[in-house]
Amino acid sequence: MIINIFFIIKEVGVLMKKKVWDRFAPLYDLAMKSDRDTYDDMYSKISDSVGGKSVLEIASGTGRLARGVAPFCKTYMATDYSEGMLSVASKGACPDNLSFELADASNRPYPDDSYEVVIIANALHIMPDPTKALSEIRRVLKPGGLLIAPNFVNRAGGVKSNLWTRFLSLIGVNFEHRWTEDEYAKFIEDNGWKIEYRGIIDTRIPIVYLECRP
């Protein structure tokens, strides 16, 4: 009985978060506009690493990363668990090799060893169970494949970062994990990934950019 109640509470929490992202979806790109140039630089870095490969993106949001990177890939599957985000993402022209699909990060509907690259950008920190998401990524990634996992991190003294985090909290987007730069890298390594590249991207909330192998 206790287990059933816990499961129900967890599922209700997931549904509430989906509704938050569904409501936020039409405003998401506008909210991120001030960091657009910096994000475009990150997309350029990603494009250099994924050329000619089959790519799965998890938590693709409104599809800006997908549209920027897909032209350099063999195939690109962009997934999100928010129908609102996917509705925004699917509007407008898309590269022929880009597809959008509704899917949960911790339960991928794809066979083992399906993709050469998996991208999960700024999402692990809002997941209740990021370890499970990393396990699923490992399952669908081809042997020797590449995980690209840029993620927001905490840095002391960031006024803009604190204000932006507070704004997100007010609209219902809460950080489940508040890693520092080193804590996030350690979390990835503790889950069996070898970091091949690490850098910092200065946006309102700083991002640690990681490229990793299993």
CSV table of C-alpha atoms in Angstrom, one decimal:
chain,number,residue,atom,x,y,z
A,1,MET,CA,0.0,0.0,0.0
A,2,ILE,CA,2.8,2.4,0.9
A,3,ILE,CA,4.6,1.6,-2.3
A,4,ASN,CA,1.4,2.3,-4.3
A,5,ILE,CA,0.9,5.7,-2.6
A,6,PHE,CA,4.6,6.7,-3.3
A,7,PHE,CA,4.1,5.7,-7.0
A,8,ILE,CA,1.0,7.8,-7.3
A,9,ILE,CA,2.6,10.8,-5.7
A,10,LYS,CA,5.6,10.5,-8.0
A,11,GLU,CA,3.4,10.2,-11.1
A,12,VAL,CA,1.3,13.3,-10.1
A,13,GLY,CA,4.6,15.2,-9.7
A,14,VAL,CA,5.7,14.2,-13.2
A,15,LEU,CA,2.3,15.3,-14.7
A,16,MET,CA,2.5,18.7,-12.9
A,17,LYS,CA,6.0,19.3,-14.3
A,18,LYS,CA,4.8,18.4,-17.8
A,19,LYS,CA,2.0,21.0,-17.4
A,20,VAL,CA,4.5,23.6,-16.4
A,21,TRP,CA,6.7,23.0,-19.5
A,22,ASP,CA,3.5,22.9,-21.7
A,23,ARG,CA,2.5,26.3,-20.4
A,24,PHE,CA,6.0,27.7,-20.7
A,25,ALA,CA,6.7,26.4,-24.2
A,26,PRO,CA,5.3,29.4,-26.2
A,27,LEU,CA,7.5,31.8,-24.2
A,28,TYR,CA,10.6,29.7,-23.9
A,29,ASP,CA,12.5,31.0,-26.9
A,30,LEU,CA,11.7,34.6,-25.9
A,31,ALA,CA,12.9,34.0,-22.4
A,32,MET,CA,16.2,32.6,-23.7
A,33,LYS,CA,16.7,35.4,-26.2
A,34,SER,CA,19.4,37.3,-24.2
A,35,ASP,CA,21.7,34.2,-24.3
A,36,ARG,CA,21.0,33.4,-27.9
A,37,ASP,CA,24.5,34.2,-29.3
A,38,THR,CA,26.2,32.2,-26.6
A,39,TYR,CA,23.9,29.2,-27.2
A,40,ASP,CA,24.6,29.5,-31.0
A,41,ASP,CA,28.4,29.2,-30.2
A,42,MET,CA,27.6,26.0,-28.2
A,43,TYR,CA,25.6,24.6,-31.1
A,44,SER,CA,28.6,25.3,-33.3
A,45,LYS,CA,30.8,23.3,-31.0
A,46,ILE,CA,28.3,20.4,-30.9
A,47,SER,CA,28.0,20.5,-34.7
A,48,ASP,CA,31.8,19.9,-35.0
A,49,SER,CA,31.5,16.8,-32.8
A,50,VAL,CA,28.5,15.1,-34.4
A,51,GLY,CA,29.2,15.5,-38.1
A,52,GLY,CA,27.8,12.6,-40.2
A,53,LYS,CA,26.5,10.7,-37.2
A,54,SER,CA,23.1,9.4,-36.0
A,55,VAL,CA,22.0,11.6,-33.1
A,56,LEU,CA,19.4,11.3,-30.4
A,57,GLU,CA,18.5,14.5,-28.4
A,58,ILE,CA,16.8,14.1,-25.0
A,59,ALA,CA,14.7,17.1,-23.7
A,60,SER,CA,14.9,18.9,-26.9
A,61,GLY,CA,12.5,21.7,-25.9
A,62,THR,CA,11.5,24.0,-28.7
A,63,GLY,CA,14.0,22.5,-31.1
A,64,ARG,CA,16.5,25.3,-31.4
A,65,LEU,CA,19.5,23.1,-30.8
A,66,ALA,CA,18.1,20.4,-33.1
A,67,ARG,CA,17.5,22.8,-36.0
A,68,GLY,CA,21.0,24.2,-35.6
A,69,VAL,CA,22.8,20.9,-35.4
A,70,ALA,CA,20.8,18.5,-37.5
A,71,PRO,CA,22.1,19.7,-40.9
A,72,PHE,CA,25.5,18.4,-39.9
A,73,CYS,CA,24.3,14.9,-38.9
A,74,LYS,CA,23.2,11.7,-40.7
A,75,THR,CA,20.0,11.5,-38.8
A,76,TYR,CA,18.6,13.5,-35.8
A,77,MET,CA,15.8,12.4,-33.5
A,78,ALA,CA,14.7,15.1,-31.1
A,79,THR,CA,12.6,14.0,-28.2
A,80,ASP,CA,10.9,15.7,-25.2
A,81,TYR,CA,8.2,14.6,-22.7
A,82,SER,CA,6.3,17.9,-23.0
A,83,GLU,CA,3.7,18.0,-25.8
A,84,GLY,CA,3.7,21.8,-25.6
A,85,MET,CA,7.4,22.0,-26.3
A,86,LEU,CA,7.1,19.6,-29.2
A,87,SER,CA,4.1,21.5,-30.6
A,88,VAL,CA,6.3,24.6,-30.7
A,89,ALA,CA,9.3,22.7,-32.1
A,90,SER,CA,7.4,21.1,-35.0
A,91,LYS,CA,6.3,24.5,-36.4
A,92,GLY,CA,8.2,25.9,-39.3
A,93,ALA,CA,10.7,24.4,-41.7
A,94,CYS,CA,13.0,21.6,-40.6
A,95,PRO,CA,15.9,19.7,-42.1
A,96,ASP,CA,14.8,16.5,-43.9
A,97,ASN,CA,16.8,14.4,-41.5
A,98,LEU,CA,15.2,15.9,-38.3
A,99,SER,CA,12.3,14.2,-36.6
A,100,PHE,CA,10.5,15.1,-33.3
A,101,GLU,CA,9.0,12.5,-31.0
A,102,LEU,CA,7.3,12.4,-27.6
A,103,ALA,CA,9.5,10.3,-25.2
A,104,ASP,CA,10.5,10.2,-21.6
A,105,ALA,CA,14.2,10.5,-20.7
A,106,SER,CA,14.2,7.5,-18.3
A,107,ASN,CA,12.3,5.2,-20.6
A,108,ARG,CA,13.6,5.4,-24.2
A,109,PRO,CA,11.4,3.6,-26.8
A,110,TYR,CA,14.5,2.6,-28.8
A,111,PRO,CA,16.5,-0.6,-29.2
A,112,ASP,CA,19.9,-1.1,-27.6
A,113,ASP,CA,22.9,0.4,-29.5
A,114,SER,CA,20.7,2.7,-31.7
A,115,TYR,CA,22.6,6.0,-31.9
A,116,GLU,CA,26.2,7.2,-32.3
A,117,VAL,CA,25.6,10.3,-30.3
A,118,VAL,CA,23.2,11.3,-27.5
A,119,ILE,CA,22.7,14.9,-26.5
A,120,ILE,CA,21.1,16.0,-23.3
A,121,ALA,CA,21.4,19.7,-22.7
A,122,ASN,CA,20.4,21.5,-19.5
A,123,ALA,CA,18.0,18.7,-18.3
A,124,LEU,CA,19.7,16.4,-15.9
A,125,HIS,CA,19.5,18.9,-13.1
A,126,ILE,CA,15.7,19.0,-13.2
A,127,MET,CA,15.2,15.2,-13.3
A,128,PRO,CA,14.3,13.4,-10.1
A,129,ASP,CA,16.4,10.4,-11.2
A,130,PRO,CA,19.2,11.6,-13.5
A,131,THR,CA,21.1,8.3,-12.9
A,132,LYS,CA,18.3,6.4,-14.6
A,133,ALA,CA,18.4,8.8,-17.5
A,134,LEU,CA,22.2,8.2,-17.9
A,135,SER,CA,21.6,4.4,-17.7
A,136,GLU,CA,19.1,4.7,-20.6
A,137,ILE,CA,21.5,6.8,-22.6
A,138,ARG,CA,24.2,4.2,-22.2
A,139,ARG,CA,21.7,1.5,-23.4
A,140,VAL,CA,20.7,3.2,-26.6
A,141,LEU,CA,24.2,4.5,-27.4
A,142,LYS,CA,26.3,2.4,-29.7
A,143,PRO,CA,29.6,1.0,-28.3
A,144,GLY,CA,32.2,3.8,-28.1
A,145,GLY,CA,29.5,6.4,-28.8
A,146,LEU,CA,29.5,10.0,-27.6
A,147,LEU,CA,27.4,11.6,-24.9
A,148,ILE,CA,27.2,15.4,-25.0
A,149,ALA,CA,25.8,16.7,-21.8
A,150,PRO,CA,26.0,20.5,-21.2
A,151,ASN,CA,24.3,21.4,-17.9
A,152,PHE,CA,23.5,24.4,-15.7
A,153,VAL,CA,25.7,24.6,-12.6
A,154,ASN,CA,26.0,26.8,-9.5
A,155,ARG,CA,28.7,29.4,-9.2
A,156,ALA,CA,29.0,31.7,-6.2
A,157,GLY,CA,28.2,35.4,-6.6
A,158,GLY,CA,26.2,35.2,-9.8
A,159,VAL,CA,23.5,37.9,-9.4
A,160,LYS,CA,21.9,37.2,-12.8
A,161,SER,CA,22.1,33.4,-12.2
A,162,ASN,CA,20.3,33.8,-8.8
A,163,LEU,CA,17.6,36.0,-10.3
A,164,TRP,CA,17.0,33.7,-13.3
A,165,THR,CA,16.9,30.6,-11.0
A,166,ARG,CA,14.3,32.4,-8.8
A,167,PHE,CA,12.2,33.3,-11.8
A,168,LEU,CA,12.2,29.7,-13.0
A,169,SER,CA,11.2,28.6,-9.5
A,170,LEU,CA,8.3,31.1,-9.5
A,171,ILE,CA,6.8,29.6,-12.7
A,172,GLY,CA,7.3,26.0,-11.4
A,173,VAL,CA,10.6,25.0,-12.9
A,174,ASN,CA,12.7,23.8,-9.9
A,175,PHE,CA,16.2,22.4,-9.9
A,176,GLU,CA,16.2,18.9,-8.4
A,177,HIS,CA,20.0,19.1,-8.2
A,178,ARG,CA,22.2,22.1,-7.6
A,179,TRP,CA,25.6,20.9,-8.7
A,180,THR,CA,28.7,23.0,-8.8
A,181,GLU,CA,31.0,22.6,-11.8
A,182,ASP,CA,33.1,19.9,-10.1
A,183,GLU,CA,30.1,18.2,-8.5
A,184,TYR,CA,28.5,17.8,-11.9
A,185,ALA,CA,31.6,16.4,-13.5
A,186,LYS,CA,32.0,14.0,-10.6
A,187,PHE,CA,28.4,12.9,-10.9
A,188,ILE,CA,28.9,12.0,-14.6
A,189,GLU,CA,32.2,10.1,-13.8
A,190,ASP,CA,30.6,8.3,-10.9
A,191,ASN,CA,28.0,6.9,-13.3
A,192,GLY,CA,30.7,5.3,-15.4
A,193,TRP,CA,31.4,8.0,-18.1
A,194,LYS,CA,34.9,9.2,-19.1
A,195,ILE,CA,35.0,12.9,-19.8
A,196,GLU,CA,36.9,13.8,-22.9
A,197,TYR,CA,36.2,17.5,-23.1
A,198,ARG,CA,35.1,20.0,-20.4
A,199,GLY,CA,34.5,23.7,-20.7
A,200,ILE,CA,32.4,26.5,-19.2
A,201,ILE,CA,29.8,28.5,-21.1
A,202,ASP,CA,28.9,31.9,-19.6
A,203,THR,CA,25.2,32.4,-19.8
A,204,ARG,CA,22.8,33.8,-17.1
A,205,ILE,CA,23.2,30.5,-15.3
A,206,PRO,CA,26.7,29.1,-16.1
A,207,ILE,CA,26.8,25.9,-18.2
A,208,VAL,CA,29.4,23.1,-17.9
A,209,TYR,CA,29.9,21.6,-21.4
A,210,LEU,CA,30.9,17.9,-21.3
A,211,GLU,CA,31.6,15.4,-24.0
A,212,CYS,CA,31.9,11.8,-22.6
A,213,ARG,CA,32.4,8.2,-23.6
A,214,PRO,CA,31.1,5.1,-21.7
